[in-house]
XYZ file of C-alpha atoms in Angstrom:
460
model
C 70.349 106.897 75.080
C 71.883 108.504 71.998
C 75.341 109.429 73.269
C 75.919 111.818 70.356
C 73.080 113.941 71.747
C 74.302 113.781 75.340
C 76.651 116.759 74.994
C 75.059 118.418 71.966
C 73.839 121.312 74.130
C 77.478 122.411 74.452
C 77.883 122.786 70.717
C 81.449 122.219 69.553
C 83.048 123.600 72.724
C 86.468 121.911 73.029
C 87.735 120.302 76.222
C 91.400 120.522 77.209
C 92.994 118.476 79.934
C 96.160 118.224 81.973
C 97.495 114.756 82.715
C 99.782 113.726 85.566
C 101.506 110.374 85.492
C 101.434 110.862 81.736
C 104.051 108.205 81.025
C 102.049 105.367 82.572
C 99.816 102.687 81.098
C 96.476 104.348 81.875
C 97.736 107.641 80.500
C 98.812 105.977 77.272
C 95.305 104.662 76.641
C 93.839 108.147 77.146
C 96.432 109.880 74.976
C 95.912 107.348 72.207
C 92.126 107.725 72.308
C 92.340 111.509 72.410
C 93.796 111.526 68.906
C 90.512 110.087 67.628
C 88.276 112.729 69.278
C 88.414 116.149 67.575
C 87.003 118.210 70.461
C 89.363 116.753 73.103
C 93.034 117.670 73.474
C 95.862 117.521 76.025
C 97.367 120.842 77.139
C 99.943 119.899 79.794
C 101.477 116.472 80.363
C 103.483 115.742 83.503
C 105.807 112.805 84.137
C 108.971 112.281 86.155
C 110.733 111.186 82.938
C 110.107 113.864 80.292
C 112.243 112.086 77.688
C 110.130 108.949 78.031
C 107.004 111.082 77.837
C 108.102 112.764 74.604
C 108.975 109.388 73.093
C 105.523 108.077 74.035
C 103.772 111.043 72.419
C 105.778 110.632 69.218
C 105.003 106.909 69.169
C 101.293 107.701 69.434
C 101.471 110.032 66.456
C 101.733 113.469 68.068
C 104.013 115.669 65.970
C 107.335 116.790 67.419
C 106.485 120.438 66.743
C 103.325 120.042 68.880
C 105.413 119.237 71.954
C 107.379 121.683 74.094
C 109.450 120.770 77.135
C 108.904 123.390 79.844
C 110.714 124.123 83.107
C 108.899 127.285 84.248
C 105.316 128.491 84.588
C 105.943 131.122 81.919
C 107.113 128.472 79.478
C 104.021 126.352 80.132
C 101.713 129.323 79.551
C 103.628 130.304 76.422
C 103.463 126.790 75.006
C 99.698 126.631 75.436
C 99.234 130.125 74.020
C 101.106 128.953 70.931
C 98.880 125.868 70.605
C 101.542 123.421 71.774
C 101.395 120.673 74.414
C 103.588 121.481 77.410
C 105.682 118.613 78.792
C 106.771 119.062 82.429
C 108.463 117.041 85.145
C 107.247 119.258 88.018
C 103.602 118.812 88.985
C 103.418 122.303 90.468
C 103.667 123.691 86.912
C 100.413 122.078 85.778
C 98.162 124.958 86.842
C 100.169 127.408 84.728
C 98.584 125.894 81.618
C 95.254 126.577 79.947
C 93.033 123.548 80.519
C 89.679 122.573 81.978
C 90.264 119.339 83.889
C 93.167 117.484 85.485
C 93.373 113.734 84.976
C 95.431 112.583 87.973
C 97.020 109.210 87.153
C 100.297 109.043 89.077
C 99.231 106.447 91.651
C 101.272 108.530 94.118
C 99.165 109.197 97.240
C 100.971 112.340 98.409
C 101.906 113.828 95.038
C 98.539 113.069 93.493
C 96.678 114.641 96.393
C 98.790 117.791 96.138
C 98.241 118.159 92.385
C 94.498 117.566 92.745
C 94.209 120.140 95.511
C 96.171 122.675 93.456
C 93.849 122.124 90.499
C 90.679 122.485 92.563
C 91.868 125.642 94.310
C 92.642 127.039 90.853
C 88.976 126.333 89.997
C 89.724 123.466 87.607
C 87.920 120.138 87.569
C 89.661 116.896 88.596
C 89.142 113.366 87.263
C 90.853 111.028 89.723
C 92.428 107.851 88.384
C 94.729 107.349 91.396
C 92.575 105.283 93.726
C 95.404 105.510 96.270
C 94.657 109.234 96.581
C 90.902 108.726 96.526
C 90.929 106.176 99.374
C 92.503 108.734 101.729
C 91.565 112.173 100.417
C 88.599 111.608 98.101
C 85.887 112.874 100.441
C 87.940 115.946 101.341
C 88.685 116.715 97.684
C 85.023 116.240 96.739
C 84.022 118.724 99.443
C 86.693 121.176 98.297
C 85.364 120.882 94.734
C 81.823 121.625 95.895
C 83.044 124.667 97.795
C 84.852 125.951 94.679
C 81.988 125.218 92.287
C 83.938 122.653 90.265
C 83.795 118.879 89.809
C 85.800 116.133 91.486
C 85.077 112.764 89.910
C 86.363 109.221 89.536
C 87.477 108.523 85.991
C 85.369 106.394 83.674
C 87.168 103.360 82.327
C 88.469 102.315 85.725
C 86.416 99.946 87.892
C 85.270 102.402 90.595
C 83.541 104.772 88.166
C 82.209 101.903 86.064
C 80.744 100.163 89.105
C 79.258 103.388 90.480
C 77.587 103.850 87.102
C 76.185 100.317 87.102
C 74.946 100.638 90.703
C 73.187 103.942 90.101
C 71.637 102.601 86.882
C 70.204 99.653 88.832
C 68.981 101.927 91.614
C 67.295 104.251 89.103
C 65.410 101.227 87.751
C 64.176 100.373 91.245
C 66.137 97.129 91.489
C 66.841 95.852 95.002
C 70.617 95.450 95.123
C 72.121 92.831 97.416
C 75.798 92.998 96.408
C 78.083 94.945 94.102
C 81.646 94.340 93.047
C 84.211 93.449 90.426
C 86.397 90.592 89.356
C 90.086 90.361 90.073
C 92.449 91.703 87.449
C 93.345 88.259 86.074
C 91.131 85.190 85.562
C 91.939 81.638 86.567
C 92.114 79.545 83.376
C 91.674 75.822 83.996
C 93.127 73.240 81.621
C 91.273 70.013 82.508
C 93.616 67.914 80.365
C 96.708 68.817 82.400
C 94.880 69.563 85.669
C 96.605 72.932 85.897
C 95.308 76.466 86.348
C 96.945 79.582 84.935
C 96.710 83.143 86.225
C 98.407 85.577 83.847
C 101.880 84.014 83.450
C 101.809 81.643 86.438
C 100.656 78.025 86.112
C 100.187 75.718 89.095
C 98.794 72.207 89.565
C 95.080 72.114 90.342
C 94.168 68.452 90.846
C 90.450 68.016 91.357
C 89.428 71.484 90.180
C 87.790 70.099 87.035
C 85.471 68.075 89.263
C 84.447 71.323 90.985
C 83.220 73.158 87.898
C 79.655 72.645 89.073
C 78.559 74.355 92.319
C 76.736 71.290 93.559
C 74.100 71.380 96.265
C 76.299 73.108 98.870
C 77.565 76.324 97.306
C 79.793 77.395 100.192
C 81.399 73.953 100.476
C 82.227 73.982 96.760
C 83.699 77.465 97.006
C 85.847 76.435 99.965
C 87.088 73.407 98.026
C 87.952 75.559 95.007
C 89.850 77.993 97.221
C 91.938 75.152 98.665
C 92.715 73.847 95.183
C 94.106 77.184 93.935
C 95.688 78.258 97.232
C 99.140 78.372 95.596
C 98.060 81.474 93.654
C 97.882 84.894 95.338
C 94.501 86.220 96.459
C 93.555 89.694 97.557
C 95.457 92.373 95.629
C 95.826 95.650 97.489
C 94.437 97.448 94.438
C 91.156 95.516 94.760
C 90.631 96.679 98.339
C 91.499 100.235 97.357
C 89.008 100.294 94.503
C 86.257 98.863 96.690
C 86.960 101.522 99.338
C 86.294 104.203 96.719
C 83.111 102.435 95.587
C 81.895 102.079 99.179
C 82.225 105.788 99.915
C 80.406 106.656 96.691
C 77.554 104.147 96.951
C 77.030 103.306 100.628
C 77.724 99.587 100.098
C 80.117 98.150 102.691
C 82.387 95.101 103.032
C 80.790 91.924 104.364
C 84.157 90.907 105.824
C 87.402 92.877 106.093
C 89.352 90.567 103.754
C 86.406 90.294 101.317
C 85.133 86.900 100.195
C 87.030 86.414 96.919
C 85.005 83.386 95.795
C 86.327 81.516 92.760
C 83.356 81.657 90.394
C 82.214 81.037 86.879
C 80.253 84.016 85.595
C 76.975 82.078 85.591
C 77.374 81.465 89.348
C 77.438 85.079 90.528
C 73.795 85.137 91.596
C 74.095 81.884 93.575
C 77.286 82.902 95.369
C 76.232 86.458 96.242
C 73.009 85.349 97.894
C 72.399 85.645 101.618
C 73.676 82.782 103.753
C 70.150 81.627 104.535
C 69.688 81.177 100.780
C 72.940 79.259 100.389
C 75.248 82.140 99.461
C 78.211 83.792 101.162
C 76.687 87.063 102.404
C 75.847 87.644 106.041
C 73.775 90.737 105.148
C 72.610 92.612 102.041
C 74.397 95.757 100.871
C 77.854 94.241 100.369
C 80.779 95.279 98.213
C 83.075 92.425 97.214
C 85.539 90.946 94.691
C 85.482 87.546 92.997
C 88.012 85.607 90.920
C 86.661 84.484 87.548
C 87.237 80.819 86.688
C 87.050 79.804 83.044
C 88.216 77.244 80.513
C 90.641 78.032 77.672
C 88.823 79.830 74.864
C 85.958 81.054 77.057
C 85.357 84.782 77.336
C 87.019 86.646 80.201
C 85.282 88.842 82.746
C 88.267 91.167 82.103
C 88.181 93.032 85.410
C 84.530 93.915 84.862
C 81.875 94.915 87.396
C 78.600 93.427 88.604
C 75.525 93.942 90.739
C 73.418 91.156 92.227
C 69.760 91.992 92.757
C 66.705 90.308 94.174
C 64.251 89.299 91.487
C 60.679 90.518 91.541
C 57.962 89.204 89.279
C 58.814 85.554 88.681
C 57.524 85.475 85.112
C 59.586 88.549 84.157
C 62.773 86.934 85.388
C 61.947 83.546 83.860
C 61.681 85.366 80.541
C 65.049 87.028 81.126
C 66.623 83.719 82.130
C 65.465 82.231 78.833
C 67.415 84.984 77.100
C 70.598 83.950 78.896
C 70.633 86.317 81.849
C 72.244 85.032 85.034
C 69.765 83.932 87.714
C 70.353 81.912 90.833
C 69.079 78.362 90.699
C 66.241 79.193 93.084
C 65.265 82.222 90.987
C 65.547 84.671 93.906
C 68.632 86.556 92.704
C 69.995 87.822 89.395
C 73.413 89.121 88.359
C 73.825 92.039 85.956
C 77.321 92.843 84.779
C 79.680 94.690 82.456
C 82.565 92.312 81.655
C 85.136 94.978 80.761
C 86.944 98.100 81.799
C 88.657 99.987 79.025
C 90.882 102.336 81.035
C 91.550 105.668 79.304
C 89.584 104.656 76.222
C 86.415 105.449 78.224
C 87.725 108.390 80.247
C 86.738 111.078 77.682
C 83.089 110.566 78.647
C 83.945 111.563 82.223
C 85.895 114.599 81.021
C 83.032 115.800 78.823
C 80.536 115.266 81.646
C 82.650 117.204 84.156
C 83.536 120.116 81.884
C 80.427 120.496 79.731
C 77.746 119.552 82.274
C 79.532 120.036 85.624
C 78.545 116.490 86.592
C 80.575 113.944 88.497
C 80.679 110.251 87.654
C 80.868 109.596 91.394
C 78.210 109.195 94.041
C 75.427 111.714 94.559
C 76.209 112.054 98.269
C 79.637 110.483 98.962
C 80.186 109.700 102.624
C 82.498 107.700 104.839
C 81.361 104.088 104.483
C 84.549 102.011 104.498
C 88.184 102.503 105.462
C 91.083 100.992 103.555
C 93.375 100.144 106.464
C 96.345 97.885 107.020
C 97.284 95.062 109.382
C 100.925 94.237 109.957
C 101.662 91.033 108.028
C 104.780 90.516 110.146
C 106.280 92.115 113.230
C 107.232 95.690 112.323
C 110.063 97.127 114.434
C 110.167 100.807 115.366
C 111.868 102.771 112.591
C 110.859 100.375 109.809
C 109.980 102.192 106.555
C 106.523 101.566 105.116
C 107.520 101.428 101.457
C 104.927 101.319 98.671
C 105.809 99.417 95.516
C 104.995 96.683 93.029
C 102.318 96.452 90.367
C 99.499 96.661 92.925
C 101.133 99.359 95.083
C 101.458 97.105 98.100
C 102.867 98.522 101.333
C 105.774 96.379 102.507
C 105.000 94.412 105.659
C 101.317 95.446 105.667
C 98.228 93.548 104.496
C 95.300 95.572 103.162
C 91.922 95.229 104.881
C 88.624 96.979 104.204
C 86.754 97.972 107.356
C 83.229 99.240 107.740
C 83.533 102.866 108.845
C 81.441 102.233 111.954
C 83.748 99.370 112.964
C 87.028 101.201 112.369
C 88.917 102.390 115.477
C 88.968 106.171 115.904
C 92.704 106.449 115.216
C 93.007 103.834 112.474
C 95.465 104.847 109.754
C 94.373 104.660 106.112
C 96.766 102.411 104.230
C 98.064 105.003 101.793
C 98.672 107.579 104.489
C 100.987 104.986 106.030
C 102.797 104.533 102.713
C 106.019 106.537 102.842
C 105.985 106.955 106.608
C 108.029 105.008 109.146
C 106.846 102.981 112.129
C 107.064 104.877 115.413
C 106.786 101.844 117.721
C 107.018 98.073 117.485
C 103.818 96.798 115.822
C 103.101 93.072 116.263
C 101.935 91.001 113.311
C 98.155 91.123 112.882
C 97.699 94.516 114.523
C 95.967 97.414 112.752
C 98.176 100.392 112.023
C 96.993 103.576 113.717
C 97.853 107.230 113.255
C 99.880 107.033 116.450
C 102.075 104.336 114.869
C 103.222 106.599 112.013
C 106.254 108.838 111.953
C 106.395 111.440 109.180
C 103.222 110.834 107.172
C 102.600 113.314 104.379
C 101.119 116.489 105.857
C 98.717 117.146 102.978
C 97.280 113.636 103.069
C 97.015 113.751 106.860
C 95.071 117.010 106.796
C 92.735 115.588 104.133
C 92.122 112.471 106.242
C 91.544 114.471 109.412
C 89.025 116.663 107.582
C 87.191 113.506 106.468
C 87.074 111.945 109.908
C 86.193 115.156 111.742
C 83.439 116.070 109.315
C 84.923 119.562 108.904
C 84.373 121.332 105.582
C 87.239 121.712 103.150
């Protein structure tokens, strides 16, 4: 496909966007890339720290005279009319600007949901970066967008949209998909000389891991041994479960187990690991969504938080030819792994914005539906009155462990994890118990109504 021709039917029509969470890392990558794309421009930028936001824009090369700090709707409108970028601290001011699509990147479940709803009801498109919002309110917001004749979409450059794209590409080619997923954010890098393994900035002893670089005859036994060897490192980031919840609702693929498998794998092993159990792999049934941790040696290429699909092979000669070209096949030739070993954050997001605004097309699923629920189990006894505080790099909820449930297996009153965030516990909840709606005191009203609309099947 010639991408230059993809949007040529729209001529030179410019696209303007609003950006919430504009001082964050994802936002920076989009703002930086925007400066290289003549037909794309920011109109309103929102962040809780306007001074930091202005400093970021100046650092990226935006001129000081292009930027105007605004505290009222009239000031926002005036700034845009004068061709300036409005900087605001109050998300309710976003809709006062002149723009086509909101890029919601706060990571704030309640605030992000409110800003997205305001944009959609003002007949603007929404590109959702905040997976925390999407995991609770995504289906409701998608339905609201359809009712208003606008687009609600995951944002390209983040793993959910990238994986949805890879899945639908494989489906369009008629490939029989067995599993889909992504790698964890950070690889495990093994140094055989010191018998240590490093994940980002943490290094731990890993005696015996070098001897496990080959899967051997018993794949599951090798994977279990690897897991024991690196058990000192954390497994199962909340963000991973959240992203896979979004993918599940947009593709129909569901978790094979509520804590996901998280096998420690070399890239060439994906097709062997994500085979059915009767073929030596980890899956109890086809149609799974999962996450793996990439294992590599120093100097080897990273999977870099990329995405994959594992498919059944068809014509044996076709796939032997592909294997000769370096494609990843299982050792028995029954499965193959196809993957994109990258996600480029806001560098890729402009493609989603052009698609939404110029073609009114979402990067999400064709028929999104409730497939999985991002829920939470108490990781310790939670006393009545305990706050459920969200924080940290992965937006963990204190005292709660993320789990991904199949929708058909989820209790009727189960609480989505990011509805619980910010609420307090109404009763004593023993360790290991799922949080339910009845356990929450003071959840955000907007998020709750979005969740109830999803679970009741009512239209937006």
